[in-house]
Each structure stands twice: as C-alpha cells, then as structure tokens.
Amino acid sequence: MMSLESVPPKYAQLVQTLQRRIEAGEYLPGTLLPSENQLIQEFSVSRPTVVAALRVLREQGWIESQQGKGRFVRGRPAMAAVEQKRPGQAYLTKPESESTGEVIEVGAVAVPNRLAVLLDVQPKSKVFVRRRLIGREGEPTEVVSLWLPLELSEGTDLTSGEPLRQGFREHLQARKGVRFDHIVEQITARMPSADEAKQLGMPKNVPILAVFGAVRDASGRPLAVVEILLPADRHELEDAYPIT
C-alpha cells in the first residue's frame, strides 16, 4: 500500500489524469475541455487545485486558452516541447516573485564536489549559494539552488531573503556585467538526504531527481550553476527534438 507521504499533490494527480484522457482520445484535439466547475465537481477538488493543474497543462502545451471561449485540447505535445524552456533556463530567466516559495538558505558555504567541478573551483573552497523551497497549492514541490563564485554575489540582491523581481540572468548582467551564453544540463537520480526529504515532505525510500544547469559565457568559462531537486514520484522530465 502506498504511503500517504508519497502520494503526489492533488493538482499533479489531476494533471496526470487529464493527460491520460487526452492520450486515450477521450478529449480529442480541438475540442473544449470541461470547465473549471465541471472538473471541481467530477474530481471533488478545490478550485486552486484545478487552476494549478490547468496551468501546468497549458505551460506544457497540452491545452490552450482562448479568451471568452474556454480551454481547448491541443493533444500530446510533440515538437512543441522544443520551444519550451528547459528547467535550468526557466529558473535563470523567471523572476522569483512570480512563483510561490521561500528562501531557506543564503550565504557562503563549502562547495560540494560535483558543484566544484561544474564551477571549476577548488574542492571545499567557499562559494555562494541561494536556495529556495518552491511550492504549489500549499505543498513543497522542488528545491532550487543558485551556486556561483563569491565575487559574483558581491554587490547584488542575491543575499536578500526577499524574492527577486528579476531573473538571475537579468540581475547578474545588470549588476556584474556578465553575459550568459549557454547552459550544459545534467540530470541524475539519487536518494534524498534526511534534510531534503523533510523539506520536500517525501519518504526516504523515494528517489530524487537532481537537475544541474551549468551556465557558461561564450568562452566556456563557468559563471553559475542552477541546481533543481525534484521528488521522482511527483515529476516527469520530457524533451523533444528534431531528427536530423
């Protein structure tokens, strides 16, 4: 029997159910999706749960909204996913103030080995980290950390406990004059630490997905790393690309 702690948030369960219906042809492309009230009644969930689920489906390209008409089914995203931002890029460009979360750590810390390699610094040297716990519908969904050399954090608002009203990229370009050129993204799976499991409200026997987006300038010099920790039972990473 599944532990109650490992059950995905209600909005995530609703997203999965609606995706299965679209894939099964129950909701055909071009047809009108049931209204918010209809979904609330059918699934016995709150309006914020439905709104959150529909937002995810829209962002992923499964549905589209038409003003004054409602939400229409697009179908399973294929190449549309190519146009979507990867996880690392999304957190670099989106202002923190546009997402629900709290700053849980900020300051200089000894760099972990993997981050030392990605930032090209000496192991156990001091680097800056800004870590936020992100939530939806009142439940924690991911931990996002920005790692960068200490000198790049000086004279910025990254040390503040308040959410940034700019994306990391825009803020660092304005304050430090750095220019982001590309991201090298890595995804690994591991078991969470006790602190991570507690922060994300997940049992210790569920793996965690760790996404590392190493940001580099045009010369290839590392500038920063965005680290995203995702409970594996609540998230699915998908990509699409052309065959050449």
PDB file of N, CA, C and O in Angstrom, residues 169 172-174 176-182 215-218 221 223:
ATOM      1  N   ARG A 169      19.529  35.810 -14.464  1.00  0.00           N
ATOM      2  CA  ARG A 169      20.319  36.252 -15.609  1.00  0.00           C
ATOM      3  C   ARG A 169      20.279  37.760 -15.753  1.00  0.00           C
ATOM      4  O   ARG A 169      21.329  38.413 -15.868  1.00  0.00           O
ATOM      5  N   LEU A 172      22.195  39.496 -12.705  1.00  0.00           N
ATOM      6  CA  LEU A 172      23.649  39.406 -12.737  1.00  0.00           C
ATOM      7  C   LEU A 172      24.250  40.172 -13.901  1.00  0.00           C
ATOM      8  O   LEU A 172      25.337  40.746 -13.787  1.00  0.00           O
ATOM      9  N   GLN A 173      23.541  40.217 -15.010  1.00  0.00           N
ATOM     10  CA  GLN A 173      24.032  41.006 -16.138  1.00  0.00           C
ATOM     11  C   GLN A 173      24.036  42.490 -15.796  1.00  0.00           C
ATOM     12  O   GLN A 173      24.969  43.216 -16.142  1.00  0.00           O
ATOM     13  N   ALA A 174      22.990  42.941 -15.103  1.00  0.00           N
ATOM     14  CA  ALA A 174      22.897  44.354 -14.746  1.00  0.00           C
ATOM     15  C   ALA A 174      23.917  44.737 -13.677  1.00  0.00           C
ATOM     16  O   ALA A 174      24.530  45.804 -13.753  1.00  0.00           O
ATOM     17  N   LYS A 176      26.712  42.784 -12.469  1.00  0.00           N
ATOM     18  CA  LYS A 176      28.097  42.324 -12.601  1.00  0.00           C
ATOM     19  C   LYS A 176      28.638  42.384 -14.024  1.00  0.00           C
ATOM     20  O   LYS A 176      29.816  42.140 -14.245  1.00  0.00           O
ATOM     21  N   GLY A 177      27.757  42.670 -14.989  1.00  0.00           N
ATOM     22  CA  GLY A 177      28.208  42.791 -16.368  1.00  0.00           C
ATOM     23  C   GLY A 177      28.556  41.475 -17.031  1.00  0.00           C
ATOM     24  O   GLY A 177      29.202  41.465 -18.085  1.00  0.00           O
ATOM     25  N   VAL A 178      28.138  40.347 -16.444  1.00  0.00           N
ATOM     26  CA  VAL A 178      28.430  39.045 -17.056  1.00  0.00           C
ATOM     27  C   VAL A 178      27.415  38.759 -18.158  1.00  0.00           C
ATOM     28  O   VAL A 178      26.291  39.252 -18.134  1.00  0.00           O
ATOM     29  N   ARG A 179      27.814  37.969 -19.111  1.00  0.00           N
ATOM     30  CA  ARG A 179      26.941  37.619 -20.227  1.00  0.00           C
ATOM     31  C   ARG A 179      26.819  36.108 -20.320  1.00  0.00           C
ATOM     32  O   ARG A 179      27.791  35.408 -20.600  1.00  0.00           O
ATOM     33  N   PHE A 180      25.602  35.604 -20.066  1.00  0.00           N
ATOM     34  CA  PHE A 180      25.358  34.169 -20.175  1.00  0.00           C
ATOM     35  C   PHE A 180      25.291  33.791 -21.653  1.00  0.00           C
ATOM     36  O   PHE A 180      24.635  34.463 -22.436  1.00  0.00           O
ATOM     37  N   ASP A 181      25.959  32.697 -22.010  1.00  0.00           N
ATOM     38  CA  ASP A 181      25.964  32.275 -23.413  1.00  0.00           C
ATOM     39  C   ASP A 181      25.245  30.946 -23.609  1.00  0.00           C
ATOM     40  O   ASP A 181      24.421  30.810 -24.504  1.00  0.00           O
ATOM     41  N   HIS A 182      25.522  29.952 -22.788  1.00  0.00           N
ATOM     42  CA  HIS A 182      24.877  28.656 -22.940  1.00  0.00           C
ATOM     43  C   HIS A 182      24.859  27.904 -21.613  1.00  0.00           C
ATOM     44  O   HIS A 182      25.549  28.281 -20.659  1.00  0.00           O
ATOM     45  N   VAL A 215      25.950  27.208 -16.164  1.00  0.00           N
ATOM     46  CA  VAL A 215      25.891  28.388 -17.035  1.00  0.00           C
ATOM     47  C   VAL A 215      27.304  28.821 -17.399  1.00  0.00           C
ATOM     48  O   VAL A 215      28.157  28.967 -16.517  1.00  0.00           O
ATOM     49  N   ARG A 216      27.547  29.065 -18.683  1.00  0.00           N
ATOM     50  CA  ARG A 216      28.879  29.453 -19.138  1.00  0.00           C
ATOM     51  C   ARG A 216      28.802  30.672 -20.050  1.00  0.00           C
ATOM     52  O   ARG A 216      27.773  30.935 -20.669  1.00  0.00           O
ATOM     53  N   ASP A 217      29.907  31.399 -20.137  1.00  0.00           N
ATOM     54  CA  ASP A 217      29.963  32.508 -21.068  1.00  0.00           C
ATOM     55  C   ASP A 217      30.423  31.998 -22.431  1.00  0.00           C
ATOM     56  O   ASP A 217      30.596  30.790 -22.630  1.00  0.00           O
ATOM     57  N   ALA A 218      30.616  32.905 -23.376  1.00  0.00           N
ATOM     58  CA  ALA A 218      30.942  32.491 -24.744  1.00  0.00           C
ATOM     59  C   ALA A 218      32.274  31.758 -24.832  1.00  0.00           C
ATOM     60  O   ALA A 218      32.488  30.955 -25.744  1.00  0.00           O
ATOM     61  N   ARG A 221      33.770  29.686 -19.926  1.00  0.00           N
ATOM     62  CA  ARG A 221      34.070  29.866 -18.501  1.00  0.00           C
ATOM     63  C   ARG A 221      32.807  29.711 -17.664  1.00  0.00           C
ATOM     64  O   ARG A 221      31.790  30.322 -17.949  1.00  0.00           O
ATOM     65  N   LEU A 223      30.038  30.328 -14.977  1.00  0.00           N
ATOM     66  CA  LEU A 223      29.586  31.520 -14.267  1.00  0.00           C
ATOM     67  C   LEU A 223      28.716  31.159 -13.067  1.00  0.00           C
ATOM     68  O   LEU A 223      28.801  31.812 -12.021  1.00  0.00           O
TER      69      LEU A 223
END
